[in-house]
Amino acid sequence: MDLDLAQLRALAAVVAEGSFEAAARVLHVTPSAVSQRIRALESSAGRVLLVRSRPVRPTEAGRAVLRLAREVELLAAEAGRELGLDPGAGGRPPVLPVAVDADSLATWFLPALAPLAGEFCFDLRREDQARTGELLREGTVVAAVTTEAEPVAGCTSIPLGRMHYRPCATTGFAARWFPAGVGPDALGRAPVVVFDRDDDLQDTWLRRFGDLHPPRHHVPATADFGEAVRQGFGWGMLLPEQVAASAPGDLVDLDPGGGVDVALHWQRWRIRSPALDRLSDAVLAVWRSPGARGTLRG
């Protein structure tokens, strides 16, 4: 397979932007030029690499080539930096696409990246921590915060720590729905707040009481999720920071001393890359330093 950098960049741009037209704008070429490059790359690979859907997505073969395109893109940017190319004169800071769950993004992850924001551009993909590993497999991201301990093919996996969630509700909600205490009957009727339809955290705790399917409010934003619980929409699994944001006595812990721990891992591509090394060092420093760890527990 003959490799052409322009063709690989076109593939990465189409997948990242979701369409040939959007990729053309990013690459400053015409959609026809992008289409020609993709066809030439598919001809060279002898495989169809993209499903022409909306958004465009890679085929199984396309995932392998997409990962190659991302690796070449990262290494080319790093080579430009080593050669001292000015970003305005053609060199560009490396773009690091990273998958991260919403709760990590809202608590500890951005402070970990902040010292590197002047050197790299981050393309953060928010996804449930149980699904971020899939973005690694697709080649869409170079690293991910994930619940998967087993390394994705071509990646290394390092344990980060645990995020601890507690089932909480307002005192008024608890008095209305749990007057005789928390049990299967009451939990089957009491409304619950969930992040989105991929969020299994509340159900993980509920399964301790049986196969329960209470009414649900879907609130897909971390800050708004906590606010919905504080407004009495339902009970929900909250992080310590979300509990601390409430006035003392406003929230009741439905399972004192219990809750759910979610173990997180940091997975990154196993390639020699100063940019990826710097990124990993910054992320791992959060859980290595008790003062900076915040949400994460060892």
Coordinates of C-alpha atoms in Angstrom, one line a residue:
M1 CA 0.0 0.0 0.0
D2 CA 1.5 3.3 -1.1
L3 CA 1.0 6.0 1.5
D4 CA 0.1 9.6 0.5
L5 CA 0.0 12.1 3.3
A6 CA -2.7 14.2 1.6
Q7 CA -4.9 11.2 1.2
L8 CA -4.4 10.2 4.8
R9 CA -5.2 13.7 6.0
A10 CA -8.4 13.7 3.9
L11 CA -9.5 10.4 5.5
A12 CA -8.9 11.7 9.0
A13 CA -10.6 15.0 8.3
V14 CA -13.7 13.4 6.7
V15 CA -14.2 11.1 9.8
A16 CA -13.5 13.9 12.2
E17 CA -15.8 16.4 10.5
G18 CA -18.5 13.9 9.5
S19 CA -18.8 14.9 5.8
F20 CA -16.7 15.5 2.7
E21 CA -17.9 19.1 2.6
A22 CA -16.9 19.9 6.1
A23 CA -13.5 18.2 5.6
A24 CA -12.9 20.3 2.5
R25 CA -13.4 23.5 4.5
V26 CA -10.9 22.3 7.1
L27 CA -8.4 21.3 4.5
H28 CA -9.0 24.4 2.3
V29 CA -9.7 22.4 -0.8
T30 CA -12.8 21.6 -2.8
P31 CA -15.1 18.7 -1.8
S32 CA -14.2 17.2 -5.2
A33 CA -10.6 17.1 -4.2
V34 CA -11.4 15.4 -1.0
S35 CA -13.5 12.8 -2.8
Q36 CA -10.7 12.2 -5.3
R37 CA -8.2 11.6 -2.5
I38 CA -10.4 9.2 -0.7
R39 CA -11.1 7.2 -3.8
A40 CA -7.4 7.1 -4.5
L41 CA -6.7 5.9 -1.0
E42 CA -9.4 3.2 -1.2
S43 CA -7.9 2.1 -4.6
S44 CA -4.5 1.8 -3.0
A45 CA -5.9 -0.1 0.0
G46 CA -8.1 -2.3 -2.1
R47 CA -10.9 -1.8 0.4
V48 CA -13.9 0.5 0.9
L49 CA -12.7 2.7 3.8
L50 CA -15.8 4.9 4.4
V51 CA -19.5 4.4 4.8
R52 CA -21.0 7.4 3.0
S53 CA -23.6 8.0 5.6
R54 CA -24.4 11.1 7.7
P55 CA -22.2 11.4 9.5
V56 CA -19.6 9.5 7.4
R57 CA -18.1 6.7 9.4
P58 CA -15.1 4.3 8.8
T59 CA -15.6 0.7 7.7
E60 CA -13.7 -2.1 9.6
A61 CA -10.8 -1.6 7.1
G62 CA -11.2 2.1 7.4
R63 CA -10.5 2.0 11.1
A64 CA -7.1 0.5 10.5
V65 CA -6.2 3.1 8.0
L66 CA -7.7 5.9 10.1
R67 CA -5.5 4.9 13.0
L68 CA -2.5 5.0 10.7
A69 CA -3.6 8.5 9.4
R70 CA -3.8 9.8 13.0
E71 CA -0.4 8.4 13.9
V72 CA 1.2 10.0 10.8
E73 CA -0.6 13.3 11.5
L74 CA 0.7 13.3 15.1
L75 CA 4.3 12.3 14.2
A76 CA 4.4 14.8 11.3
A77 CA 3.3 17.7 13.6
E78 CA 6.0 16.6 16.1
A79 CA 8.6 16.5 13.4
G80 CA 7.7 20.0 12.4
R81 CA 8.1 21.2 16.0
E82 CA 11.5 19.6 16.2
L83 CA 12.5 21.4 13.0
G84 CA 11.4 24.7 14.5
L85 CA 8.7 25.4 12.0
D86 CA 6.5 28.3 13.0
P87 CA 2.8 27.3 13.2
G88 CA 1.9 30.4 11.1
A89 CA 4.4 29.3 8.4
G90 CA 3.1 25.8 7.9
G91 CA 3.9 24.0 11.1
R92 CA 1.1 23.3 13.4
P93 CA 0.9 22.3 17.1
P94 CA -0.1 18.6 17.4
V95 CA -3.8 18.0 17.7
L96 CA -4.5 15.4 20.4
P97 CA -8.0 13.8 20.1
V98 CA -8.9 12.3 23.5
A99 CA -12.0 10.5 24.7
V100 CA -13.2 11.3 28.2
D101 CA -16.4 10.9 30.2
A102 CA -18.6 13.8 31.2
D103 CA -17.9 13.6 34.9
S104 CA -14.1 13.5 34.5
L105 CA -14.3 16.4 32.1
A106 CA -16.4 18.4 34.6
T107 CA -14.1 17.7 37.6
W108 CA -10.4 16.7 37.3
F109 CA -9.5 16.3 33.6
L110 CA -9.4 19.9 32.4
P111 CA -7.0 21.0 35.2
A112 CA -4.8 18.1 34.3
L113 CA -4.5 19.4 30.7
A114 CA -4.3 23.1 31.4
P115 CA -0.5 23.2 31.7
L116 CA -0.2 21.8 28.1
A117 CA -2.9 24.0 26.5
G118 CA -0.3 26.4 25.1
E119 CA 1.7 23.6 23.4
F120 CA -1.0 21.3 22.0
C121 CA -4.5 21.5 20.6
F122 CA -7.0 19.2 22.3
D123 CA -9.9 17.6 20.5
L124 CA -11.9 16.2 23.4
R125 CA -14.6 13.7 22.6
R126 CA -17.2 13.3 25.4
E127 CA -18.4 9.8 25.7
D128 CA -19.6 7.4 28.5
Q129 CA -16.5 5.9 30.2
A130 CA -17.7 2.4 29.3
R131 CA -17.7 3.4 25.6
T132 CA -14.5 5.5 25.2
G133 CA -12.5 2.4 24.5
E134 CA -14.5 2.0 21.2
L135 CA -13.1 5.3 20.0
L136 CA -9.6 4.0 20.6
R137 CA -10.4 0.9 18.5
E138 CA -11.7 3.1 15.7
G139 CA -8.6 5.2 15.7
T140 CA -10.7 8.3 16.4
V141 CA -8.7 9.2 19.5
V142 CA -5.1 8.7 20.6
A143 CA -6.0 8.2 24.3
A144 CA -9.0 7.7 26.5
V145 CA -10.2 7.7 30.1
T146 CA -12.1 4.4 30.2
T147 CA -13.4 1.7 32.5
E148 CA -11.7 -0.9 30.3
A149 CA -8.7 -2.4 32.1
E150 CA -7.7 -4.7 29.3
P151 CA -5.5 -2.7 26.8
V152 CA -7.1 -2.1 23.5
A153 CA -4.9 -3.5 20.7
G154 CA -1.9 -1.3 20.2
C155 CA -2.5 0.6 23.4
T156 CA -1.1 0.6 27.0
S157 CA -3.5 0.7 30.0
I158 CA -2.7 2.3 33.4
P159 CA -5.1 2.4 36.3
L160 CA -6.1 5.9 37.4
G161 CA -8.2 5.4 40.5
R162 CA -11.9 5.3 41.4
M163 CA -14.7 7.8 41.1
H164 CA -17.1 7.4 44.0
Y165 CA -20.8 8.0 43.5
R166 CA -23.5 8.2 46.2
P167 CA -27.2 7.8 45.7
C168 CA -28.7 11.1 46.9
A169 CA -32.0 13.0 47.0
T170 CA -33.4 16.1 48.6
T171 CA -34.8 15.8 52.1
G172 CA -38.3 16.6 50.7
F173 CA -38.0 14.0 48.0
A174 CA -36.8 11.4 50.5
A175 CA -39.7 12.2 52.9
R176 CA -42.2 11.8 50.1
W177 CA -40.9 8.7 48.4
F178 CA -39.1 6.9 51.2
P179 CA -41.1 7.5 54.3
A180 CA -40.6 3.9 55.5
G181 CA -37.0 3.7 54.3
V182 CA -35.2 2.8 51.1
G183 CA -36.4 -0.6 49.7
P184 CA -37.4 -2.3 46.5
D185 CA -41.0 -1.2 46.5
A186 CA -40.2 2.5 47.0
L187 CA -37.3 2.4 44.6
G188 CA -39.5 0.9 41.9
R189 CA -41.8 3.9 42.1
A190 CA -39.5 6.8 42.9
P191 CA -38.3 8.8 39.9
V192 CA -34.6 8.7 39.2
V193 CA -32.4 11.1 37.3
V194 CA -30.0 9.6 34.7
F195 CA -27.5 11.2 32.5
D196 CA -28.5 9.7 29.2
R197 CA -29.6 6.4 27.8
D198 CA -26.1 5.0 28.0
D199 CA -25.8 5.8 31.7
D200 CA -25.9 2.6 33.7
L201 CA -24.7 4.0 37.0
Q202 CA -28.1 4.3 38.7
D203 CA -29.1 0.9 37.5
T204 CA -25.8 -0.6 38.9
W205 CA -26.9 0.5 42.4
L206 CA -30.5 -0.4 41.8
R207 CA -29.6 -4.0 40.9
R208 CA -28.8 -4.6 44.6
F209 CA -32.5 -4.4 45.2
G210 CA -33.7 -6.4 42.2
D211 CA -34.8 -5.9 38.6
L212 CA -36.3 -2.4 39.1
H213 CA -37.5 0.0 36.4
P214 CA -38.5 3.3 38.0
P215 CA -39.6 6.5 36.1
R216 CA -36.6 8.4 34.6
H217 CA -35.6 11.9 33.9
H218 CA -32.8 12.2 31.3
V219 CA -30.5 15.2 32.0
P220 CA -27.3 14.9 29.7
A221 CA -25.1 17.6 31.4
T222 CA -23.1 17.1 34.5
A223 CA -23.9 20.4 36.2
D224 CA -27.6 20.2 35.2
F225 CA -27.8 16.6 36.3
G226 CA -26.8 17.6 39.9
E227 CA -29.1 20.6 39.7
A228 CA -32.0 18.3 38.7
V229 CA -31.4 16.2 41.8
R230 CA -31.2 19.3 44.0
Q231 CA -34.5 20.6 42.5
G232 CA -36.2 17.3 43.5
F233 CA -36.7 15.8 40.1
G234 CA -35.6 12.5 41.4
W235 CA -32.7 10.8 43.2
G236 CA -29.4 10.3 41.4
M237 CA -25.8 9.2 41.8
L238 CA -23.7 12.2 42.7
L239 CA -19.9 12.8 43.1
P240 CA -18.6 14.4 46.3
E241 CA -18.2 17.7 44.5
Q242 CA -21.8 17.7 43.5
V243 CA -22.9 17.0 47.1
A244 CA -20.6 19.7 48.4
A245 CA -22.2 22.2 46.1
S246 CA -25.5 21.9 48.0
A247 CA -26.3 23.6 51.3
P248 CA -25.8 21.4 54.4
G249 CA -28.9 19.3 55.0
D250 CA -30.4 19.8 51.6
L251 CA -29.4 16.3 50.4
V252 CA -29.9 12.9 52.0
D253 CA -27.6 10.0 51.3
L254 CA -29.8 7.0 50.5
D255 CA -27.1 4.5 51.2
P256 CA -24.8 5.8 53.9
G257 CA -21.4 4.2 53.7
G258 CA -22.3 2.6 50.4
G259 CA -22.6 3.9 46.8
V260 CA -20.8 2.8 43.7
D261 CA -17.1 3.0 42.8
V262 CA -16.2 3.3 39.1
A263 CA -12.6 2.3 38.3
L264 CA -11.0 4.4 35.6
H265 CA -8.0 3.6 33.4
W266 CA -5.9 5.7 31.1
Q267 CA -5.3 4.1 27.7
R268 CA -3.0 5.6 25.0
W269 CA -1.5 4.5 21.8
R270 CA 1.7 2.5 22.1
I271 CA 3.9 4.7 19.9
R272 CA 6.9 6.7 20.6
S273 CA 5.5 10.3 20.8
P274 CA 6.8 13.1 23.0
A275 CA 3.3 14.7 22.8
L276 CA 1.6 11.6 24.0
D277 CA 4.2 11.1 26.7
R278 CA 3.6 14.7 27.9
L279 CA -0.2 14.2 27.9
S280 CA 0.1 10.9 29.8
D281 CA 2.4 12.5 32.4
A282 CA -0.1 15.3 33.0
V283 CA -3.0 13.0 33.4
L284 CA -1.2 10.5 35.7
A285 CA 0.1 13.4 37.8
V286 CA -3.5 14.0 39.0
W287 CA -3.9 10.7 40.8
R288 CA -0.3 10.5 41.9
S289 CA -0.7 13.8 43.8
P290 CA -3.2 13.5 46.7
G291 CA -3.5 17.3 46.7
A292 CA -4.5 17.4 43.0
R293 CA -6.5 14.2 42.8
G294 CA -9.9 15.6 43.8
T295 CA -12.5 13.2 42.6
L296 CA -10.2 10.3 42.0
R297 CA -9.4 7.9 44.8
G298 CA -6.5 5.5 44.7

